[in-house]
XYZ file of C-alpha atoms in Angstrom:
665
model
C 23.100 22.609 -38.241
C 23.949 19.395 -40.117
C 22.023 16.656 -38.331
C 18.811 14.655 -38.504
C 17.109 16.924 -35.991
C 13.751 15.137 -36.074
C 15.394 11.780 -35.425
C 17.572 13.296 -32.732
C 14.583 14.779 -30.870
C 12.565 11.577 -31.266
C 15.385 9.676 -29.583
C 15.406 12.016 -26.604
C 14.107 10.279 -23.474
C 11.772 12.585 -21.565
C 8.862 11.165 -19.572
C 5.575 13.019 -19.281
C 6.395 13.829 -15.651
C 9.639 15.595 -16.634
C 7.955 18.559 -18.275
C 10.046 21.080 -16.316
C 13.369 19.592 -17.478
C 13.517 21.818 -20.612
C 13.101 24.844 -18.318
C 15.885 23.520 -16.078
C 18.134 23.175 -19.152
C 17.460 26.802 -20.102
C 18.297 27.948 -16.557
C 21.551 25.941 -16.648
C 22.480 27.696 -19.887
C 21.778 31.064 -18.272
C 23.976 30.206 -15.277
C 26.794 29.193 -17.629
C 26.316 32.361 -19.680
C 26.624 34.523 -16.560
C 29.738 32.620 -15.423
C 31.306 33.144 -18.879
C 30.555 36.877 -18.896
C 32.352 39.836 -17.384
C 29.351 40.313 -15.095
C 29.649 37.717 -12.274
C 26.876 39.471 -10.381
C 24.353 38.694 -13.107
C 20.720 37.733 -12.717
C 18.070 35.466 -14.198
C 14.345 36.017 -14.639
C 11.952 33.173 -15.377
C 8.584 34.350 -16.677
C 5.626 31.947 -16.773
C 3.109 32.254 -19.619
C -0.425 30.888 -19.239
C -3.280 30.167 -21.609
C -6.018 32.638 -20.664
C -7.734 32.675 -24.053
C -9.864 35.755 -24.617
C -11.048 35.834 -21.005
C -9.974 38.437 -18.479
C -9.261 36.224 -15.485
C -9.000 37.456 -11.931
C -5.850 36.700 -9.928
C -6.991 33.376 -8.455
C -8.277 32.099 -11.800
C -5.050 33.199 -13.496
C -2.884 31.289 -10.994
C -4.376 27.953 -12.070
C -4.657 28.666 -15.810
C -2.755 26.134 -18.002
C 0.919 26.852 -18.622
C 1.929 27.172 -22.269
C 5.490 28.481 -22.063
C 8.395 30.095 -20.244
C 10.802 32.969 -20.854
C 14.277 32.580 -19.356
C 16.033 35.959 -19.363
C 19.641 36.422 -18.237
C 22.415 39.042 -18.269
C 25.059 36.588 -19.449
C 27.443 36.566 -22.368
C 24.731 35.924 -24.945
C 24.720 34.395 -28.451
C 27.991 35.798 -29.748
C 29.625 34.236 -32.796
C 31.218 31.418 -30.815
C 28.072 30.482 -28.897
C 25.874 30.760 -31.980
C 28.213 28.458 -33.898
C 28.109 26.006 -30.995
C 24.294 26.187 -30.983
C 24.301 25.235 -34.660
C 26.579 22.274 -34.045
C 24.920 19.067 -32.922
C 26.366 17.742 -29.662
C 28.833 20.612 -29.446
C 31.849 20.120 -27.171
C 32.100 23.844 -26.364
C 30.892 23.329 -22.761
C 32.430 19.908 -22.211
C 34.829 21.196 -19.563
C 31.819 22.339 -17.526
C 30.048 19.005 -17.967
C 27.837 20.123 -20.860
C 26.721 17.563 -23.435
C 25.585 19.984 -26.106
C 22.127 18.397 -26.336
C 19.989 20.516 -24.002
C 18.301 22.354 -26.851
C 16.959 19.050 -28.228
C 15.055 18.602 -24.973
C 13.383 21.988 -25.633
C 11.861 20.720 -28.884
C 10.779 17.486 -27.209
C 8.339 19.340 -24.964
C 7.688 22.607 -26.875
C 6.635 23.349 -30.448
C 9.259 26.046 -30.965
C 11.863 28.243 -29.272
C 12.265 31.973 -29.911
C 15.611 33.557 -28.969
C 16.504 37.228 -28.615
C 20.086 37.977 -27.576
C 22.018 41.219 -27.201
C 25.747 40.727 -26.688
C 29.095 42.490 -26.976
C 31.538 41.535 -29.708
C 34.484 43.445 -31.190
C 33.558 46.565 -29.204
C 29.997 46.590 -30.437
C 26.649 45.607 -28.901
C 24.859 43.355 -31.374
C 21.393 41.877 -31.449
C 20.649 38.361 -32.698
C 17.070 37.120 -33.117
C 15.981 33.723 -34.471
C 13.544 30.845 -34.093
C 14.533 27.246 -33.400
C 12.015 24.726 -34.777
C 11.755 20.989 -35.410
C 12.846 20.810 -39.047
C 15.646 18.946 -40.821
C 15.723 21.429 -43.723
C 15.674 24.720 -41.814
C 15.805 24.412 -37.995
C 17.028 28.031 -37.639
C 14.454 30.436 -39.045
C 13.926 34.203 -39.179
C 17.531 34.854 -38.204
C 18.371 38.584 -37.953
C 21.704 40.068 -36.793
C 21.839 43.851 -36.233
C 23.835 46.403 -34.311
C 21.989 47.449 -31.158
C 23.144 49.702 -28.357
C 20.721 48.328 -25.749
C 22.036 46.614 -22.626
C 23.283 43.014 -22.851
C 20.452 40.533 -22.335
C 19.332 37.146 -23.676
C 15.780 35.814 -23.673
C 14.983 32.209 -24.495
C 11.238 31.732 -25.015
C 9.969 28.131 -24.798
C 6.677 28.320 -26.689
C 3.524 26.178 -26.995
C 4.123 23.414 -24.483
C 2.826 20.038 -25.637
C -0.200 18.702 -23.785
C 1.585 15.506 -22.735
C 3.934 17.590 -20.593
C 1.733 20.584 -19.785
C -0.824 18.357 -18.039
C 1.848 17.167 -15.584
C 3.442 20.531 -14.786
C 2.403 22.182 -11.479
C 0.215 25.226 -12.078
C 0.812 27.413 -9.052
C 3.885 29.628 -9.107
C 5.022 28.624 -5.623
C 5.019 24.943 -6.636
C 7.192 25.696 -9.680
C 9.490 27.808 -7.506
C 10.012 24.936 -5.083
C 10.744 22.516 -7.928
C 13.419 24.868 -9.296
C 15.011 25.307 -5.860
C 15.034 21.544 -5.257
C 16.487 20.834 -8.686
C 19.306 23.380 -8.282
C 19.805 22.930 -4.558
C 23.502 22.168 -4.978
C 23.964 25.454 -6.844
C 22.381 27.296 -3.931
C 24.461 25.416 -1.358
C 27.739 26.119 -3.161
C 26.672 29.739 -3.683
C 26.910 29.278 -7.452
C 23.345 30.390 -8.176
C 22.959 33.980 -9.491
C 20.053 36.090 -8.314
C 16.998 34.415 -9.838
C 13.401 35.619 -9.913
C 10.320 33.610 -10.938
C 7.289 35.619 -11.982
C 4.007 35.761 -13.849
C 1.419 38.504 -14.368
C 0.412 38.786 -10.696
C 3.211 37.330 -8.623
C 7.010 37.123 -8.292
C 9.192 34.899 -6.076
C 12.838 35.448 -5.148
C 14.255 31.914 -5.351
C 17.365 32.656 -3.275
C 15.180 33.945 -0.478
C 12.942 30.897 -0.851
C 15.983 28.638 -0.483
C 16.995 30.212 2.823
C 13.400 30.026 4.075
C 13.013 26.339 3.212
C 16.332 24.898 4.356
C 16.184 24.018 8.048
C 19.430 22.077 8.160
C 22.219 21.096 5.797
C 25.157 18.722 6.139
C 27.385 16.698 3.852
C 29.286 13.429 3.923
C 31.820 11.809 1.606
C 32.089 8.083 0.892
C 33.869 5.847 -1.584
C 32.823 2.902 -3.727
C 36.040 1.273 -4.916
C 38.218 4.226 -5.946
C 35.285 6.528 -6.810
C 34.437 9.323 -4.369
C 30.858 10.487 -3.838
C 29.587 13.540 -1.973
C 26.147 13.427 -0.388
C 24.478 16.634 0.793
C 21.781 16.129 3.448
C 18.977 18.672 3.746
C 15.928 19.064 5.932
C 13.472 21.276 4.087
C 10.268 22.885 5.273
C 7.555 20.487 4.103
C 5.063 21.307 1.395
C 1.908 19.370 0.545
C 3.322 17.865 -2.644
C 6.850 17.070 -1.402
C 8.093 13.739 -0.129
C 11.392 12.446 1.206
C 13.804 11.555 -1.560
C 17.433 11.317 -2.539
C 18.515 12.944 -5.805
C 21.345 11.772 -8.033
C 23.047 14.719 -9.708
C 25.379 15.453 -12.586
C 26.877 18.833 -13.356
C 25.209 20.284 -10.266
C 21.704 19.412 -11.461
C 19.268 16.647 -10.507
C 19.147 13.821 -13.048
C 17.029 11.192 -11.293
C 15.528 10.607 -7.851
C 14.517 7.806 -5.508
C 11.642 8.301 -3.092
C 12.304 7.435 0.535
C 9.797 5.889 2.913
C 9.673 3.445 5.823
C 10.465 0.572 3.417
C 13.940 1.743 2.417
C 14.538 3.949 5.485
C 12.868 2.072 8.365
C 10.738 4.122 10.760
C 10.886 7.256 8.633
C 7.653 9.217 9.159
C 6.027 10.996 6.236
C 6.874 14.284 7.950
C 9.700 15.075 10.389
C 8.897 17.222 13.410
C 11.230 20.171 13.954
C 13.390 19.829 17.064
C 12.640 23.413 17.986
C 9.312 24.738 16.825
C 6.110 23.261 15.440
C 7.149 23.028 11.804
C 7.224 19.868 9.694
C 10.202 18.936 7.525
C 11.088 16.573 4.687
C 14.472 15.032 3.981
C 16.181 15.766 0.685
C 19.545 14.267 -0.287
C 21.765 15.262 -3.226
C 24.502 12.917 -4.436
C 27.215 14.118 -6.808
C 30.570 12.859 -8.049
C 32.904 12.955 -11.021
C 31.786 9.379 -11.722
C 28.145 10.484 -12.127
C 29.207 13.505 -14.207
C 30.980 11.184 -16.640
C 28.119 8.641 -16.792
C 25.104 10.904 -17.326
C 23.243 10.271 -20.589
C 23.021 12.836 -23.361
C 19.688 14.241 -22.198
C 20.759 14.363 -18.531
C 17.651 12.343 -17.603
C 19.460 9.146 -16.584
C 22.825 7.458 -16.062
C 24.679 4.946 -18.229
C 25.785 2.825 -15.288
C 25.952 -0.970 -15.252
C 22.816 -2.657 -13.993
C 22.671 -5.760 -11.808
C 23.661 -8.888 -13.730
C 25.589 -7.066 -16.484
C 29.270 -7.621 -17.119
C 31.332 -4.658 -16.057
C 34.815 -3.368 -16.653
C 37.512 -2.806 -14.070
C 36.875 0.450 -12.201
C 33.140 0.495 -12.942
C 30.450 0.207 -10.260
C 26.892 -1.099 -10.374
C 23.967 1.271 -10.042
C 22.660 -0.878 -7.185
C 25.942 -0.314 -5.305
C 25.592 3.458 -5.669
C 21.946 3.483 -4.625
C 22.395 1.054 -1.706
C 25.397 2.890 -0.259
C 23.656 6.254 -0.651
C 20.529 5.063 1.181
C 22.768 3.524 3.871
C 24.304 6.971 4.430
C 20.826 8.513 4.513
C 19.767 6.020 7.202
C 22.819 6.934 9.253
C 22.092 10.656 8.943
C 18.438 10.200 9.898
C 19.167 7.749 12.760
C 18.712 10.387 15.510
C 15.211 10.938 14.097
C 14.216 7.337 13.330
C 15.697 5.641 16.447
C 13.235 7.089 19.009
C 10.389 6.544 16.526
C 11.388 2.887 16.322
C 11.295 2.561 20.113
C 7.834 4.136 20.316
C 6.564 2.029 17.422
C 7.831 -1.229 18.905
C 6.237 -0.418 22.264
C 2.935 0.266 20.508
C 3.191 -2.965 18.515
C 4.052 -5.002 21.619
C 1.077 -3.560 23.463
C -1.200 -4.316 20.511
C 0.087 -7.878 20.124
C -0.049 -8.822 23.795
C -3.539 -7.398 24.303
C -5.225 -7.910 20.947
C -3.256 -10.134 18.564
C -1.235 -12.842 20.373
C -0.845 -14.770 17.119
C 2.031 -12.396 16.291
C 4.032 -12.982 19.487
C 6.357 -15.384 17.694
C 7.277 -12.586 15.250
C 8.192 -10.282 18.141
C 10.283 -13.000 19.761
C 12.200 -14.359 16.784
C 12.134 -11.590 14.172
C 11.976 -8.160 15.857
C 13.968 -6.644 12.980
C 11.148 -7.585 10.600
C 9.056 -4.881 12.282
C 11.265 -2.262 10.614
C 9.243 -2.584 7.412
C 6.040 -1.545 9.203
C 5.326 2.199 8.917
C 5.523 3.960 12.303
C 2.131 5.699 12.254
C -0.276 2.737 11.957
C -2.786 1.399 14.454
C -5.803 -0.895 14.652
C -6.756 -2.766 11.498
C -3.979 -1.217 9.377
C -1.356 -2.300 11.881
C -2.742 -5.834 11.967
C -2.637 -6.012 8.165
C 1.068 -5.140 8.195
C 1.761 -7.654 10.967
C -0.043 -10.292 8.921
C 2.220 -9.542 5.929
C 5.350 -9.803 8.078
C 4.151 -13.067 9.623
C 3.506 -14.589 6.206
C 6.999 -13.600 5.012
C 8.604 -15.113 8.114
C 6.547 -18.301 7.755
C 7.738 -18.667 4.174
C 11.348 -18.388 5.345
C 10.628 -20.929 8.054
C 9.203 -23.378 5.526
C 12.343 -22.986 3.429
C 14.447 -23.863 6.499
C 12.254 -26.901 7.111
C 12.730 -28.030 3.512
C 16.494 -27.626 3.847
C 16.500 -29.881 6.914
C 14.184 -32.474 5.348
C 16.250 -32.579 2.162
C 19.635 -32.712 3.912
C 21.689 -35.838 3.434
C 22.104 -38.351 6.248
C 25.775 -37.447 6.372
C 24.952 -33.842 7.214
C 22.245 -34.786 9.693
C 24.633 -37.099 11.554
C 27.465 -34.554 11.633
C 27.158 -32.495 14.868
C 29.428 -29.810 13.404
C 27.389 -29.355 10.257
C 25.536 -26.025 9.898
C 22.198 -27.889 9.632
C 22.585 -29.368 13.104
C 23.964 -26.176 14.612
C 20.828 -24.316 13.568
C 18.367 -27.140 14.257
C 17.568 -26.259 17.883
C 16.890 -22.625 17.004
C 14.722 -23.689 14.075
C 12.743 -26.144 16.212
C 12.007 -23.493 18.855
C 10.834 -21.057 16.199
C 8.769 -23.732 14.412
C 6.942 -24.596 17.648
C 6.285 -20.942 18.438
C 4.766 -20.323 15.016
C 2.601 -23.417 15.394
C 1.316 -21.957 18.656
C 0.750 -18.658 16.844
C -1.515 -20.395 14.344
C -3.600 -21.716 17.250
C -3.622 -18.235 18.804
C -4.927 -16.782 15.545
C -7.772 -19.303 15.573
C -8.635 -18.492 19.186
C -8.615 -14.750 18.501
C -11.007 -15.324 15.614
C -13.375 -17.175 17.936
C -13.300 -14.297 20.408
C -14.139 -11.783 17.713
C -16.947 -13.994 16.415
C -18.589 -14.190 19.849
C -18.234 -10.422 20.250
C -20.049 -9.989 16.948
C -22.808 -12.390 17.994
C -23.265 -10.390 21.187
C -23.646 -7.194 19.163
C -26.274 -8.833 16.941
C -28.271 -9.712 20.046
C -28.453 -6.051 21.088
C -30.770 -3.363 19.766
C -29.102 -1.112 17.209
C -29.203 2.672 16.892
C -32.266 2.288 14.677
C -34.058 0.650 17.679
C -34.190 -2.642 15.765
C -32.610 -6.043 16.266
C -30.462 -7.884 13.753
C -32.240 -9.969 11.142
C -32.177 -13.754 11.372
C -29.981 -13.760 8.258
C -27.202 -11.816 10.009
C -26.887 -14.398 12.774
C -27.382 -17.206 10.282
C -24.494 -15.981 8.100
C -22.272 -15.610 11.146
C -22.709 -19.304 11.957
C -22.847 -20.658 8.401
C -23.122 -18.936 4.962
C -26.672 -18.716 3.639
C -27.825 -20.734 0.609
C -24.757 -22.936 0.533
C -23.723 -26.427 1.471
C -20.737 -27.982 3.203
C -19.421 -28.846 -0.266
C -19.400 -25.155 -1.259
C -17.325 -23.616 1.517
C -14.069 -24.157 3.403
C -13.984 -25.283 6.995
C -12.774 -21.839 8.132
C -15.908 -20.157 6.731
C -18.268 -21.729 9.269
C -18.674 -21.156 13.006
C -20.800 -24.147 13.976
C -18.757 -24.451 17.175
C -20.898 -21.630 18.611
C -23.729 -24.142 18.866
C -21.809 -27.368 19.445
C -18.240 -28.413 18.601
C -19.495 -31.795 17.374
C -21.490 -30.213 14.568
C -18.258 -29.645 12.648
C -18.022 -33.392 12.016
C -21.093 -33.697 9.806
C -21.198 -35.602 6.531
C -23.323 -33.080 4.671
C -24.868 -29.732 5.583
C -27.390 -27.573 3.749
C -27.906 -23.945 4.755
C -31.202 -22.191 4.029
C -31.867 -24.172 0.863
C -35.274 -25.538 -0.211
C -35.605 -29.258 0.411
C -35.839 -29.742 -3.357
C -32.296 -28.342 -3.712
C -30.658 -30.380 -0.947
C -28.491 -32.914 -2.767
C -29.011 -35.917 -0.445
C -32.798 -35.492 -0.558
C -35.328 -36.281 -3.220
C -38.369 -34.245 -2.228
C -41.204 -32.257 -3.739
C -41.273 -29.732 -0.903
C -39.781 -26.214 -1.083
C -39.555 -25.431 2.664
C -36.231 -23.964 3.893
C -34.803 -25.255 7.185
C -32.077 -22.863 8.368
C -29.474 -25.590 8.870
C -29.870 -29.248 7.937
C -27.173 -31.798 8.901
C -26.626 -35.429 7.975
C -24.336 -37.494 10.182
C -22.830 -40.907 9.516
C -23.174 -41.492 13.238
C -25.853 -40.130 15.510
C -25.219 -37.884 18.465
C -27.007 -40.477 20.607
C -27.327 -44.232 20.204
C -30.823 -45.321 19.123
C -31.812 -48.911 19.875
C -28.875 -51.315 19.786
C -26.701 -49.933 16.996
C -25.820 -46.507 15.501
C -28.077 -45.179 12.768
C -27.723 -42.217 10.408
C -29.156 -39.124 12.016
C -30.441 -35.768 10.848
C -30.098 -32.506 12.756
C -32.200 -29.415 12.009
C -31.655 -25.858 13.257
C -34.021 -22.914 13.041
C -32.951 -19.325 13.879
C -35.294 -16.507 14.845
C -34.604 -12.819 14.961
C -33.724 -11.596 18.470
C -36.903 -10.725 20.411
C -39.142 -12.050 17.622
C -42.261 -13.812 18.920
C -44.728 -13.902 15.989
C -43.387 -17.217 14.657
C -43.374 -20.700 16.197
C -39.939 -22.317 15.500
C -40.912 -25.681 17.020
C -43.951 -26.032 14.764
C -41.776 -25.199 11.746
C -39.169 -27.824 12.645
C -41.831 -30.495 13.228
C -43.153 -29.757 9.739
C -39.653 -30.109 8.227
C -39.179 -33.493 9.898
C -42.583 -34.749 8.732
C -41.911 -33.768 5.127
C -38.412 -35.259 5.125
C -39.689 -38.590 6.427
C -42.029 -38.696 3.446
C -39.185 -38.163 0.915
C -36.578 -40.417 -0.578
C -33.029 -39.585 0.466
C -29.689 -40.449 -1.081
C -26.244 -38.864 -1.113
C -24.954 -36.878 -4.055
C -22.822 -39.956 -4.858
C -25.875 -42.189 -5.046
C -25.576 -44.024 -1.736
C -28.930 -44.555 -0.109
C -29.731 -42.874 3.176
C -32.638 -44.552 4.875
C -34.895 -42.357 6.942
C -37.432 -44.600 8.526
C -39.223 -44.597 11.823
C -35.969 -45.477 13.646
C -33.841 -42.658 12.161
C -33.431 -40.039 14.883
C -33.953 -36.329 14.292
C -32.446 -33.647 16.508
C -34.196 -30.299 16.213
C -32.869 -27.081 17.732
C -34.546 -23.681 17.735
C -32.384 -20.619 18.522
C -34.479 -17.669 19.638
C -35.113 -15.205 22.455
C -37.352 -16.572 25.204
C -39.974 -13.847 25.307
C -43.026 -14.314 27.487
C -45.186 -15.246 24.470
C -42.641 -17.812 23.264
C -42.337 -19.324 26.740
C -46.125 -19.764 26.886
C -46.062 -21.368 23.433
C -43.337 -23.870 24.416
C -44.911 -24.652 27.796
C -48.614 -24.932 26.974
C -48.856 -25.577 23.245
C -45.948 -27.997 22.865
C -45.852 -29.143 26.516
C -42.046 -28.883 26.612
C -39.942 -29.172 29.763
C -37.940 -26.196 30.978
C -34.180 -26.807 31.330
C -32.711 -26.568 34.863
C -31.115 -23.181 34.127
C -34.469 -21.815 32.902
C -32.969 -20.641 29.587
C -34.283 -23.375 27.334
C -36.900 -26.068 26.736
C -36.797 -29.665 25.497
C -39.149 -32.495 24.583
C -39.376 -35.713 22.596
C -41.888 -36.106 19.776
C -42.685 -39.868 19.621
C -44.558 -39.789 16.306
C -41.654 -38.053 14.561
C -38.905 -39.783 16.570
C -37.463 -36.307 17.096
C -35.707 -34.729 20.037
C -36.645 -31.033 20.126
C -34.753 -28.354 22.064
C -35.141 -24.597 22.312
C -31.986 -22.586 23.178
C -32.166 -18.940 24.193
C -29.641 -16.537 22.646
C -28.262 -15.624 26.068
C -27.595 -19.295 26.831
C -26.073 -19.875 23.385
C -23.600 -17.032 23.876
C -22.800 -17.843 27.502
C -22.195 -21.543 26.861
C -19.929 -20.786 23.893
C -17.932 -18.336 26.010
C -17.623 -20.861 28.852
C -16.393 -23.598 26.496
C -13.741 -21.289 25.107
C -12.844 -19.379 28.275
C -9.778 -21.479 29.046
C -8.429 -20.643 25.589
C -9.180 -16.932 25.973
C -7.541 -16.875 29.402
C -4.419 -18.631 28.165
C -4.110 -16.120 25.329
C -4.879 -13.187 27.640
C -7.819 -12.126 25.438
C -10.518 -10.234 27.294
C -13.274 -7.769 26.496
């Protein structure tokens, strides 16, 4: 063989996940050898060799032992003088009429250390035996060659030896998995009844691959389509599902799979991961096989890819783009699977509509204006996973809507004034959609409020551990702990639970020592839960507005061993003694006229009620769910709010929004 064999093998493209391709090449050679022989009823045996070391493994251990090689044994024509000469000729044209490239043996040496061949064949009235090794060497690739006369029956064995770890680690171990891969790869051979009897075996097990084919194929059908003047044939199959199989379409050359594209609900909308049998309880997967003379003539030398023009490349007359082939093929697959996917789409859309109308009204605008966008959502999602997919769709649609808005804003006056221009013709539709998505944004905000109140309600209840939520849990729900209003975004706080007006503060500190509050210079380390500074007070003190300070203190539900009013009074006293300025240096004067508003959020247990009534001499609110008083020495209004009142008042303030959005518990 006169060639740079090492360079040739190094240039072979074979990914680590294509470790079975050398075996497929050997099987193809055996099929051709049987077709070329005088024995059309020939057979093939594929024997799997495993690395068992010196151990005597039982059957189950043996089945998952690493694979190190394969024997492919056939009753074909064998390595007669003509075939042996062809084997020794790089890129031989001997099998060109059958689609052969003459490079399959290079793939063997890509994945295996060596190949041992034993062939008995008939030539000139004699039965001869040829034995040799094929190795990766430029000087002597054919070694140990022996040719003798032998009267034993015609048979050829190709032994692929010492599989390289890169490929061995990606080859399925169990015999049934290998059997299914062989059947799927040569499915067109089986369909066209061109596959000889073929048996796969190892030490403990054997599988008849023809029988396996008939067991696995639930349905088969074919269609023919054209791209320009090129004709393509697509075979559709529904196969009995296995754990490791997925829907895919295979692109073939010379009746063998070259490359594949996985199918899912993204490229075939509403395709489930498994298809339910029409009759019976079995589960199926779709498998498509595309073949054509065009693909046969454009397969690369290793039969692992196609030399077809990619998108953006210049092409010659009569050529087609790979994207055209793939897109048209998947279009045909969608059409074939339509009886399966159509009812799934109806069920999915009903489920999505029910979810949106009852739980997520912020996506109603998507349902109204872009129902086709739901096709990209897998059919078997619910709850949080479904909402995540709806969120993705909504964001995509909003981006398209913004692009439309930009087109209108950037349009020339001439176009805007022309009633027949496309911009004006689409304006009304755009405006309706824009308004609906604006409403959806409000709906999303309202839904978030409803969920927040539901979470607060849960925190107020005793958990499975017979304990109530910590103060920190409720604190974090309303405003992040140990942070300030400069640290977080507006959407991260839920001050509206207490009072909508609290959102309009100038500065807020959450659970930080007074020494770390930027507007305050103080030597004290006490931590008020929430501390607000307002440019305008909530109430008018004396004759003109003054800066005001608001303090909140949270207590754990049902906690009664701590006096929140006493704590807040202490905070106010210490702050009045400090010097206060903003983080930009502007003075904030806290004198005897600066009002303080102090709120304690806690459960009104009997002990707490006694404390507020008798110790602090506070007045009970008319609804009996709170207390208030004014502390003259501190110029501080003090109020105690029970958790039940806090939740109920927040729900009442937002009820009109919840009702309008049809959001209920």
